[in-house]
Amino acid sequence: MAQQSQIDDFLLLQRVAQRISAILDLDALLEQIVDDVAQTFGYTRSAILLLAPGGREVVIAAVRGWTSHYHVKGERFPVSEGMIGHVVQTGKTCYAPDVSRNPHYMVSEVSTRSEVDIPITARGQLIGVFNAQHSHLDAFPPHRLQLLEALAGHLGVAIANARLFERERREKERMLQELAEARAIQSRLFPRQAPQVPRFRISGLSQPCFAVGGDWYDYIHLPGGRVAVVVGDVAGKGTGAALLMASTRSILRMHAEYETSPGAVLTAVNRVLLADLPTAKFITMIYAVLDPERGTLTFANAGHLPPILVDASGSRPLITRPELPLGVRAGTYSDQELALVPASRLFLYSDGVIEARNTAHEEFGELRMLQHVAAPAATVESLLQDVLAHAQGEPVRDDITIVAVEALV
């Protein structure tokens, strides 16, 4: 019989260790523990009570076996009463071989003859009490008390781990919720639809590599039927870049109403950003104005990748005089005017397009892009799909933005 008892003890501790490593949900963990204790040792009642914030009460976290004085999960007891309160106050195990002779005992069930209450600690701090009761006198021999105290030690570790996991889970859920809200807000900053411009078709898309990103494109209606087309890329990724993007969008839209040329707009925006941007942050941008009446597109480039023109002679980048990104240094930006003849197309894009890599670490590159957009059927959607196909399932490491301006036949 003694040998069987030792085997039962070992198996219980083994199961507790397995629970600690396999269950990080606190409620499920504690329910499993009280079940194990009741089933293995046949104790009439068992419970785990955790210290409530403030330390003046304990709360039942898991319970088994009560009948006449029924206790339920969530019920609270003051730490100034009973054997459990005595354990909280002293931090020591309280065992009553005969509850009728223990001065701290308070009647829970009339059938209870012996009871033990053991402190549960984590990192040296008392966090709860393990309670077990039996209908026989002195039902907890010394070796069993040692086992239950060892069990309480495992419980302390398990509860601390489960609480840490729960805090991390809640924090992750909070962050995901905030990202979802940020994504929803940022999505509203992108154009809902392309502007309707006589003799031209404009299309665009943007795909962030995270929930939110620093790429941005926009359309701004200007006097005289003109339309401004903007593509920008904030240095960095994620939420910080998205915040800078939103701020820059507001600044640019404000100056677009008053300045007379793309270069003047970028010069004014740069002046504001120099005073506001964090150190080592900058923004590349192309600001272009389409004049459908004249059939021209005038643009200024602040350190962004050159636009790609597609016409009867093929596809080629429009190399302009090098200009610094916005937010780097004071200066002015120059304009370049381009005549868009019927059937010609202009593609503006961010570096996420050409820097997308496949499993062999090969970039999509400018050559592949030039070859793709040269096809008469090429669109912003087909270019994005070609980039993603090239990546072969590899995660995109930068935001991708593409805008096309097409002169209709």
Short mmCIF file of N, CA, C and O in Angstrom, two decimals, residues 92-214:
data_model
loop_
_atom_site.label_atom_id
_atom_site.label_comp_id
_atom_site.label_asym_id
_atom_site.label_seq_id
_atom_site.Cartn_x
_atom_site.Cartn_y
_atom_site.Cartn_z
N LYS A 92 2.44 30.41 6.09
CA LYS A 92 2.84 29.04 6.42
C LYS A 92 1.65 28.09 6.28
O LYS A 92 0.49 28.48 6.43
N THR A 93 1.97 26.80 6.03
CA THR A 93 0.95 25.78 5.93
C THR A 93 0.21 25.64 7.26
O THR A 93 0.81 25.68 8.34
N CYS A 94 -1.11 25.47 7.16
CA CYS A 94 -1.94 25.26 8.35
C CYS A 94 -2.66 23.92 8.18
O CYS A 94 -3.48 23.77 7.27
N TYR A 95 -2.33 22.95 9.06
CA TYR A 95 -2.95 21.63 8.97
C TYR A 95 -3.74 21.35 10.24
O TYR A 95 -3.24 21.52 11.36
N ALA A 96 -4.98 20.90 10.05
CA ALA A 96 -5.84 20.55 11.18
C ALA A 96 -6.21 19.08 11.06
O ALA A 96 -7.13 18.73 10.30
N PRO A 97 -5.50 18.16 11.80
CA PRO A 97 -5.86 16.74 11.76
C PRO A 97 -7.30 16.52 12.24
O PRO A 97 -7.98 15.60 11.79
N ASP A 98 -7.73 17.40 13.16
CA ASP A 98 -9.11 17.36 13.65
C ASP A 98 -9.59 18.81 13.67
O ASP A 98 -9.18 19.62 14.51
N VAL A 99 -10.45 19.15 12.71
CA VAL A 99 -10.83 20.56 12.55
C VAL A 99 -11.53 21.10 13.80
O VAL A 99 -11.50 22.31 14.05
N SER A 100 -12.16 20.22 14.56
CA SER A 100 -12.87 20.68 15.76
C SER A 100 -11.92 21.21 16.81
O SER A 100 -12.34 21.90 17.74
N ARG A 101 -10.65 20.89 16.71
CA ARG A 101 -9.66 21.33 17.69
C ARG A 101 -8.80 22.49 17.18
O ARG A 101 -7.89 22.93 17.88
N ASN A 102 -9.05 22.95 15.97
CA ASN A 102 -8.24 24.04 15.42
C ASN A 102 -8.94 25.38 15.67
O ASN A 102 -10.09 25.57 15.27
N PRO A 103 -8.26 26.33 16.34
CA PRO A 103 -8.91 27.59 16.69
C PRO A 103 -9.26 28.46 15.48
O PRO A 103 -10.09 29.37 15.60
N HIS A 104 -8.62 28.23 14.35
CA HIS A 104 -8.87 29.06 13.17
C HIS A 104 -9.96 28.49 12.27
O HIS A 104 -10.42 29.18 11.35
N TYR A 105 -10.35 27.26 12.55
CA TYR A 105 -11.27 26.61 11.63
C TYR A 105 -12.66 27.25 11.69
O TYR A 105 -13.18 27.56 12.76
N MET A 106 -13.23 27.43 10.51
CA MET A 106 -14.62 27.88 10.37
C MET A 106 -15.36 26.81 9.58
O MET A 106 -14.86 26.33 8.56
N VAL A 107 -16.53 26.44 10.06
CA VAL A 107 -17.26 25.33 9.45
C VAL A 107 -17.57 25.63 7.99
O VAL A 107 -18.15 26.66 7.65
N SER A 108 -17.13 24.72 7.15
CA SER A 108 -17.41 24.80 5.73
C SER A 108 -18.44 23.75 5.38
O SER A 108 -19.50 24.05 4.84
N GLU A 109 -18.11 22.48 5.67
CA GLU A 109 -19.06 21.38 5.52
C GLU A 109 -19.00 20.54 6.78
O GLU A 109 -17.92 20.26 7.32
N VAL A 110 -20.15 20.13 7.25
CA VAL A 110 -20.19 19.40 8.52
C VAL A 110 -19.49 18.06 8.44
O VAL A 110 -19.05 17.52 9.47
N SER A 111 -19.32 17.52 7.24
CA SER A 111 -18.66 16.22 7.10
C SER A 111 -17.14 16.31 7.13
O SER A 111 -16.46 15.30 7.22
N THR A 112 -16.60 17.52 7.04
CA THR A 112 -15.15 17.69 7.03
C THR A 112 -14.58 17.38 8.42
O THR A 112 -15.05 17.91 9.43
N ARG A 113 -13.57 16.51 8.46
CA ARG A 113 -12.92 16.16 9.73
C ARG A 113 -11.47 16.66 9.78
O ARG A 113 -10.95 16.93 10.85
N SER A 114 -10.82 16.72 8.61
CA SER A 114 -9.44 17.23 8.57
C SER A 114 -9.27 18.13 7.35
O SER A 114 -9.95 17.96 6.34
N GLU A 115 -8.38 19.10 7.48
CA GLU A 115 -8.20 20.09 6.42
C GLU A 115 -6.76 20.58 6.43
O GLU A 115 -6.13 20.72 7.48
N VAL A 116 -6.25 20.86 5.23
CA VAL A 116 -4.93 21.47 5.10
C VAL A 116 -5.03 22.65 4.15
O VAL A 116 -5.73 22.59 3.13
N ASP A 117 -4.35 23.73 4.50
CA ASP A 117 -4.27 24.93 3.66
C ASP A 117 -2.80 25.28 3.48
O ASP A 117 -2.08 25.46 4.48
N ILE A 118 -2.38 25.39 2.22
CA ILE A 118 -0.96 25.54 1.90
C ILE A 118 -0.75 26.83 1.10
O ILE A 118 -1.47 27.08 0.12
N PRO A 119 0.21 27.66 1.48
CA PRO A 119 0.46 28.89 0.72
C PRO A 119 0.99 28.59 -0.68
O PRO A 119 1.77 27.66 -0.87
N ILE A 120 0.53 29.37 -1.65
CA ILE A 120 1.04 29.31 -3.02
C ILE A 120 1.83 30.59 -3.25
O ILE A 120 1.29 31.69 -3.07
N THR A 121 3.09 30.46 -3.60
CA THR A 121 3.94 31.64 -3.80
C THR A 121 4.52 31.66 -5.20
O THR A 121 4.67 30.62 -5.85
N ALA A 122 4.87 32.85 -5.63
CA ALA A 122 5.56 33.04 -6.91
C ALA A 122 6.56 34.17 -6.73
O ALA A 122 6.19 35.26 -6.29
N ARG A 123 7.80 33.88 -7.05
CA ARG A 123 8.89 34.86 -6.90
C ARG A 123 8.92 35.43 -5.48
O ARG A 123 9.14 36.63 -5.28
N GLY A 124 8.69 34.55 -4.49
CA GLY A 124 8.78 34.95 -3.10
C GLY A 124 7.57 35.67 -2.56
O GLY A 124 7.56 36.05 -1.38
N GLN A 125 6.54 35.88 -3.38
CA GLN A 125 5.35 36.58 -2.93
C GLN A 125 4.17 35.61 -2.85
O GLN A 125 3.96 34.80 -3.75
N LEU A 126 3.38 35.70 -1.77
CA LEU A 126 2.20 34.86 -1.64
C LEU A 126 1.14 35.32 -2.63
O LEU A 126 0.78 36.50 -2.66
N ILE A 127 0.62 34.39 -3.41
CA ILE A 127 -0.39 34.74 -4.40
C ILE A 127 -1.70 33.98 -4.20
O ILE A 127 -2.71 34.29 -4.84
N GLY A 128 -1.69 32.96 -3.32
CA GLY A 128 -2.91 32.20 -3.13
C GLY A 128 -2.74 31.11 -2.10
O GLY A 128 -1.71 30.99 -1.44
N VAL A 129 -3.78 30.30 -2.00
CA VAL A 129 -3.81 29.21 -1.03
C VAL A 129 -4.41 27.98 -1.70
O VAL A 129 -5.43 28.08 -2.40
N PHE A 130 -3.77 26.82 -1.46
CA PHE A 130 -4.33 25.54 -1.89
C PHE A 130 -5.03 24.89 -0.70
O PHE A 130 -4.45 24.76 0.38
N ASN A 131 -6.29 24.49 -0.89
CA ASN A 131 -7.10 23.94 0.19
C ASN A 131 -7.53 22.52 -0.16
O ASN A 131 -7.95 22.25 -1.29
N ALA A 132 -7.42 21.61 0.80
CA ALA A 132 -7.93 20.24 0.64
C ALA A 132 -8.58 19.81 1.94
O ALA A 132 -8.07 20.10 3.04
N GLN A 133 -9.70 19.10 1.83
CA GLN A 133 -10.44 18.65 3.01
C GLN A 133 -10.80 17.17 2.87
O GLN A 133 -10.90 16.66 1.75
N HIS A 134 -11.01 16.51 4.01
CA HIS A 134 -11.36 15.09 3.99
C HIS A 134 -12.36 14.79 5.10
O HIS A 134 -12.39 15.47 6.13
N SER A 135 -13.16 13.77 4.88
CA SER A 135 -14.18 13.39 5.86
C SER A 135 -13.63 12.48 6.95
O SER A 135 -14.36 12.11 7.88
N HIS A 136 -12.31 12.12 6.85
CA HIS A 136 -11.68 11.31 7.90
C HIS A 136 -10.75 12.18 8.73
O HIS A 136 -10.18 13.17 8.25
N LEU A 137 -10.57 11.79 9.97
CA LEU A 137 -9.60 12.46 10.83
C LEU A 137 -8.18 12.16 10.35
O LEU A 137 -7.89 11.06 9.88
N ASP A 138 -7.33 13.17 10.48
CA ASP A 138 -5.89 13.04 10.15
C ASP A 138 -5.67 12.30 8.82
O ASP A 138 -4.91 11.34 8.74
N ALA A 139 -6.35 12.80 7.77
CA ALA A 139 -6.30 12.15 6.45
C ALA A 139 -5.09 12.59 5.63
O ALA A 139 -4.96 12.19 4.47
N PHE A 140 -4.20 13.40 6.23
CA PHE A 140 -3.06 13.92 5.49
C PHE A 140 -1.77 13.54 6.22
O PHE A 140 -1.25 14.33 7.03
N PRO A 141 -1.24 12.34 5.98
CA PRO A 141 0.00 11.93 6.64
C PRO A 141 1.16 12.82 6.19
O PRO A 141 1.06 13.53 5.18
N PRO A 142 2.28 12.79 6.91
CA PRO A 142 3.41 13.70 6.61
C PRO A 142 3.88 13.64 5.16
O PRO A 142 4.15 14.68 4.55
N HIS A 143 4.01 12.42 4.59
CA HIS A 143 4.52 12.35 3.22
C HIS A 143 3.53 12.98 2.23
O HIS A 143 3.91 13.56 1.22
N ARG A 144 2.21 12.89 2.56
CA ARG A 144 1.21 13.51 1.69
C ARG A 144 1.25 15.03 1.81
O ARG A 144 1.09 15.76 0.83
N LEU A 145 1.47 15.52 3.02
CA LEU A 145 1.60 16.97 3.19
C LEU A 145 2.80 17.51 2.41
O LEU A 145 2.73 18.58 1.79
N GLN A 146 3.90 16.76 2.42
CA GLN A 146 5.08 17.18 1.66
C GLN A 146 4.78 17.22 0.17
O GLN A 146 5.20 18.13 -0.55
N LEU A 147 4.03 16.23 -0.28
CA LEU A 147 3.66 16.20 -1.69
C LEU A 147 2.79 17.41 -2.05
O LEU A 147 3.03 18.08 -3.07
N LEU A 148 1.79 17.68 -1.23
CA LEU A 148 0.91 18.80 -1.52
C LEU A 148 1.64 20.14 -1.46
O LEU A 148 1.33 21.05 -2.22
N GLU A 149 2.62 20.25 -0.57
CA GLU A 149 3.42 21.48 -0.54
C GLU A 149 4.27 21.60 -1.80
O GLU A 149 4.45 22.70 -2.34
N ALA A 150 4.79 20.46 -2.28
CA ALA A 150 5.52 20.48 -3.55
C ALA A 150 4.60 20.86 -4.69
O ALA A 150 4.97 21.61 -5.61
N LEU A 151 3.37 20.32 -4.62
CA LEU A 151 2.37 20.65 -5.64
C LEU A 151 2.08 22.15 -5.64
O LEU A 151 1.99 22.79 -6.69
N ALA A 152 1.97 22.73 -4.44
CA ALA A 152 1.73 24.17 -4.34
C ALA A 152 2.89 24.96 -4.95
O ALA A 152 2.68 26.02 -5.54
N GLY A 153 4.11 24.45 -4.77
CA GLY A 153 5.26 25.12 -5.39
C GLY A 153 5.16 25.11 -6.90
O GLY A 153 5.43 26.13 -7.57
N HIS A 154 4.77 23.98 -7.48
CA HIS A 154 4.56 23.91 -8.93
C HIS A 154 3.43 24.85 -9.37
O HIS A 154 3.50 25.50 -10.41
N LEU A 155 2.38 24.89 -8.53
CA LEU A 155 1.26 25.77 -8.85
C LEU A 155 1.70 27.23 -8.94
O LEU A 155 1.24 27.97 -9.81
N GLY A 156 2.54 27.65 -8.02
CA GLY A 156 3.01 29.03 -8.04
C GLY A 156 3.69 29.37 -9.36
O GLY A 156 3.44 30.42 -9.96
N VAL A 157 4.55 28.46 -9.83
CA VAL A 157 5.24 28.67 -11.11
C VAL A 157 4.22 28.70 -12.25
O VAL A 157 4.28 29.57 -13.14
N ALA A 158 3.28 27.74 -12.23
CA ALA A 158 2.30 27.64 -13.29
C ALA A 158 1.42 28.88 -13.36
O ALA A 158 1.13 29.40 -14.44
N ILE A 159 0.97 29.36 -12.19
CA ILE A 159 0.11 30.54 -12.16
C ILE A 159 0.86 31.77 -12.66
O ILE A 159 0.33 32.57 -13.43
N ALA A 160 2.11 31.93 -12.24
CA ALA A 160 2.92 33.07 -12.69
C ALA A 160 3.09 33.03 -14.21
O ALA A 160 2.95 34.06 -14.89
N ASN A 161 3.37 31.84 -14.75
CA ASN A 161 3.54 31.72 -16.20
C ASN A 161 2.23 32.02 -16.94
O ASN A 161 2.22 32.69 -17.97
N ALA A 162 1.12 31.47 -16.40
CA ALA A 162 -0.18 31.69 -17.05
C ALA A 162 -0.58 33.16 -17.01
O ALA A 162 -1.12 33.69 -17.99
N ARG A 163 -0.30 33.83 -15.89
CA ARG A 163 -0.63 35.26 -15.81
C ARG A 163 0.23 36.07 -16.78
O ARG A 163 -0.27 37.02 -17.42
N LEU A 164 1.49 35.71 -16.89
CA LEU A 164 2.36 36.40 -17.85
C LEU A 164 1.86 36.19 -19.26
O LEU A 164 1.80 37.13 -20.06
N PHE A 165 1.50 34.96 -19.58
CA PHE A 165 0.96 34.66 -20.91
C PHE A 165 -0.32 35.45 -21.17
O PHE A 165 -0.52 35.99 -22.27
N GLU A 166 -1.18 35.53 -20.16
CA GLU A 166 -2.43 36.26 -20.32
C GLU A 166 -2.18 37.74 -20.55
O GLU A 166 -2.82 38.37 -21.39
N ARG A 167 -1.22 38.32 -19.82
CA ARG A 167 -0.89 39.73 -20.02
C ARG A 167 -0.35 39.96 -21.43
O ARG A 167 -0.71 40.93 -22.11
N GLU A 168 0.53 39.05 -21.87
CA GLU A 168 1.09 39.18 -23.22
C GLU A 168 0.01 39.01 -24.27
O GLU A 168 0.01 39.70 -25.30
N ARG A 169 -0.94 38.08 -24.01
CA ARG A 169 -2.02 37.88 -24.97
C ARG A 169 -2.90 39.13 -25.07
O ARG A 169 -3.25 39.56 -26.18
N ARG A 170 -3.24 39.71 -23.91
CA ARG A 170 -4.06 40.93 -23.93
C ARG A 170 -3.33 42.07 -24.61
O ARG A 170 -3.93 42.85 -25.36
N GLU A 171 -2.01 42.18 -24.34
CA GLU A 171 -1.23 43.24 -24.97
C GLU A 171 -1.17 43.04 -26.48
O GLU A 171 -1.28 44.01 -27.25
N LYS A 172 -1.01 41.79 -26.90
CA LYS A 172 -0.99 41.51 -28.34
C LYS A 172 -2.34 41.84 -28.97
O LYS A 172 -2.39 42.44 -30.06
N GLU A 173 -3.43 41.47 -28.29
CA GLU A 173 -4.75 41.79 -28.82
C GLU A 173 -4.95 43.30 -28.91
O GLU A 173 -5.54 43.80 -29.87
N ARG A 174 -4.46 44.02 -27.89
CA ARG A 174 -4.58 45.48 -27.91
C ARG A 174 -3.81 46.07 -29.09
O ARG A 174 -4.31 46.94 -29.80
N MET A 175 -2.59 45.56 -29.28
CA MET A 175 -1.78 46.07 -30.39
C MET A 175 -2.41 45.75 -31.74
O MET A 175 -2.41 46.58 -32.66
N LEU A 176 -2.93 44.53 -31.86
CA LEU A 176 -3.59 44.15 -33.12
C LEU A 176 -4.82 45.02 -33.38
O LEU A 176 -5.08 45.41 -34.53
N GLN A 177 -5.56 45.33 -32.31
CA GLN A 177 -6.72 46.19 -32.46
C GLN A 177 -6.30 47.59 -32.90
O GLN A 177 -6.92 48.20 -33.78
N GLU A 178 -5.23 48.10 -32.27
CA GLU A 178 -4.74 49.43 -32.65
C GLU A 178 -4.24 49.44 -34.09
O GLU A 178 -4.46 50.41 -34.83
N LEU A 179 -3.55 48.35 -34.50
CA LEU A 179 -3.09 48.27 -35.88
C LEU A 179 -4.25 48.22 -36.86
O LEU A 179 -4.20 48.82 -37.94
N ALA A 180 -5.29 47.47 -36.48
CA ALA A 180 -6.47 47.39 -37.35
C ALA A 180 -7.12 48.76 -37.50
O ALA A 180 -7.53 49.16 -38.60
N GLU A 181 -7.19 49.49 -36.38
CA GLU A 181 -7.75 50.84 -36.44
C GLU A 181 -6.86 51.76 -37.26
O GLU A 181 -7.36 52.58 -38.05
N ALA A 182 -5.54 51.64 -37.07
CA ALA A 182 -4.61 52.47 -37.85
C ALA A 182 -4.72 52.15 -39.33
O ALA A 182 -4.68 53.05 -40.19
N ARG A 183 -4.85 50.86 -39.66
CA ARG A 183 -5.00 50.45 -41.06
C ARG A 183 -6.27 51.03 -41.65
O ARG A 183 -6.29 51.51 -42.78
N ALA A 184 -7.37 50.99 -40.87
CA ALA A 184 -8.63 51.52 -41.36
C ALA A 184 -8.53 53.03 -41.59
O ALA A 184 -9.04 53.55 -42.59
N ILE A 185 -7.86 53.72 -40.66
CA ILE A 185 -7.68 55.17 -40.82
C ILE A 185 -6.81 55.46 -42.04
O ILE A 185 -7.12 56.33 -42.86
N GLN A 186 -5.69 54.72 -42.17
CA GLN A 186 -4.80 54.99 -43.29
C GLN A 186 -5.46 54.69 -44.62
O GLN A 186 -5.24 55.40 -45.61
N SER A 187 -6.27 53.65 -44.66
CA SER A 187 -6.93 53.31 -45.93
C SER A 187 -7.82 54.45 -46.41
O SER A 187 -8.02 54.61 -47.63
N ARG A 188 -8.34 55.24 -45.46
CA ARG A 188 -9.19 56.36 -45.85
C ARG A 188 -8.38 57.52 -46.43
O ARG A 188 -8.96 58.44 -47.03
N LEU A 189 -7.07 57.50 -46.21
CA LEU A 189 -6.22 58.57 -46.76
C LEU A 189 -5.87 58.32 -48.21
O LEU A 189 -5.39 59.22 -48.90
N PHE A 190 -6.09 57.09 -48.68
CA PHE A 190 -5.84 56.80 -50.09
C PHE A 190 -7.09 57.13 -50.91
O PHE A 190 -8.21 57.12 -50.38
N PRO A 191 -6.92 57.42 -52.19
CA PRO A 191 -8.08 57.77 -53.02
C PRO A 191 -9.13 56.66 -53.04
O PRO A 191 -8.79 55.48 -53.15
N ARG A 192 -10.40 57.05 -52.91
CA ARG A 192 -11.48 56.08 -53.01
C ARG A 192 -11.65 55.61 -54.45
O ARG A 192 -12.00 54.46 -54.71
N GLN A 193 -11.43 56.52 -55.39
CA GLN A 193 -11.54 56.18 -56.80
C GLN A 193 -10.66 57.12 -57.61
O GLN A 193 -10.26 58.19 -57.14
N ALA A 194 -10.35 56.70 -58.81
CA ALA A 194 -9.49 57.52 -59.68
C ALA A 194 -10.30 58.68 -60.25
O ALA A 194 -11.50 58.54 -60.51
N PRO A 195 -9.66 59.81 -60.45
CA PRO A 195 -10.38 60.96 -61.03
C PRO A 195 -10.72 60.72 -62.50
O PRO A 195 -9.99 60.03 -63.22
N GLN A 196 -11.84 61.25 -62.91
CA GLN A 196 -12.25 61.18 -64.32
C GLN A 196 -11.67 62.38 -65.06
O GLN A 196 -12.05 63.52 -64.80
N VAL A 197 -10.73 62.11 -65.95
CA VAL A 197 -10.02 63.17 -66.66
C VAL A 197 -10.21 62.96 -68.17
O VAL A 197 -9.95 61.86 -68.67
N PRO A 198 -10.66 63.98 -68.89
CA PRO A 198 -10.86 63.82 -70.34
C PRO A 198 -9.57 63.38 -71.04
O PRO A 198 -8.50 63.93 -70.78
N ARG A 199 -9.67 62.34 -71.88
CA ARG A 199 -8.58 61.83 -72.73
C ARG A 199 -7.48 61.13 -71.94
O ARG A 199 -6.46 60.75 -72.50
N PHE A 200 -7.70 60.91 -70.63
CA PHE A 200 -6.69 60.21 -69.82
C PHE A 200 -7.36 59.20 -68.89
O PHE A 200 -8.53 59.34 -68.52
N ARG A 201 -6.59 58.19 -68.52
CA ARG A 201 -7.04 57.24 -67.51
C ARG A 201 -5.96 57.14 -66.44
O ARG A 201 -4.78 56.94 -66.76
N ILE A 202 -6.37 57.27 -65.18
CA ILE A 202 -5.43 57.22 -64.06
C ILE A 202 -5.82 56.04 -63.17
O ILE A 202 -7.00 55.82 -62.87
N SER A 203 -4.85 55.27 -62.72
CA SER A 203 -5.10 54.14 -61.83
C SER A 203 -3.96 54.03 -60.83
O SER A 203 -2.82 54.42 -61.11
N GLY A 204 -4.25 53.49 -59.66
CA GLY A 204 -3.21 53.36 -58.64
C GLY A 204 -3.57 52.33 -57.59
O GLY A 204 -4.73 51.96 -57.41
N LEU A 205 -2.55 51.86 -56.88
CA LEU A 205 -2.74 50.92 -55.78
C LEU A 205 -1.55 51.02 -54.84
O LEU A 205 -0.47 51.48 -55.22
N SER A 206 -1.77 50.57 -53.60
CA SER A 206 -0.69 50.54 -52.62
C SER A 206 -0.90 49.35 -51.71
O SER A 206 -2.02 49.11 -51.23
N GLN A 207 0.16 48.57 -51.48
CA GLN A 207 0.10 47.40 -50.61
C GLN A 207 1.21 47.49 -49.58
O GLN A 207 2.39 47.33 -49.91
N PRO A 208 0.86 47.75 -48.31
CA PRO A 208 1.89 47.83 -47.27
C PRO A 208 2.43 46.45 -46.93
O PRO A 208 1.71 45.45 -47.03
N CYS A 209 3.70 46.39 -46.51
CA CYS A 209 4.26 45.09 -46.11
C CYS A 209 3.84 44.72 -44.70
O CYS A 209 3.87 43.56 -44.32
N PHE A 210 3.42 45.73 -43.89
CA PHE A 210 2.85 45.47 -42.58
C PHE A 210 1.41 45.95 -42.59
O PHE A 210 0.84 46.23 -43.64
N ALA A 211 0.78 46.04 -41.40
CA ALA A 211 -0.61 46.48 -41.35
C ALA A 211 -0.75 47.89 -41.89
O ALA A 211 -1.74 48.23 -42.55
N VAL A 212 0.22 48.74 -41.59
CA VAL A 212 0.25 50.09 -42.13
C VAL A 212 1.65 50.33 -42.69
O VAL A 212 2.59 49.61 -42.38
N GLY A 213 1.77 51.36 -43.52
CA GLY A 213 3.08 51.59 -44.14
C GLY A 213 3.33 53.06 -44.41
O GLY A 213 2.50 53.93 -44.14
N GLY A 214 4.50 53.32 -44.99
CA GLY A 214 4.91 54.69 -45.26
C GLY A 214 4.75 55.11 -46.71
O GLY A 214 5.01 56.26 -47.05
#
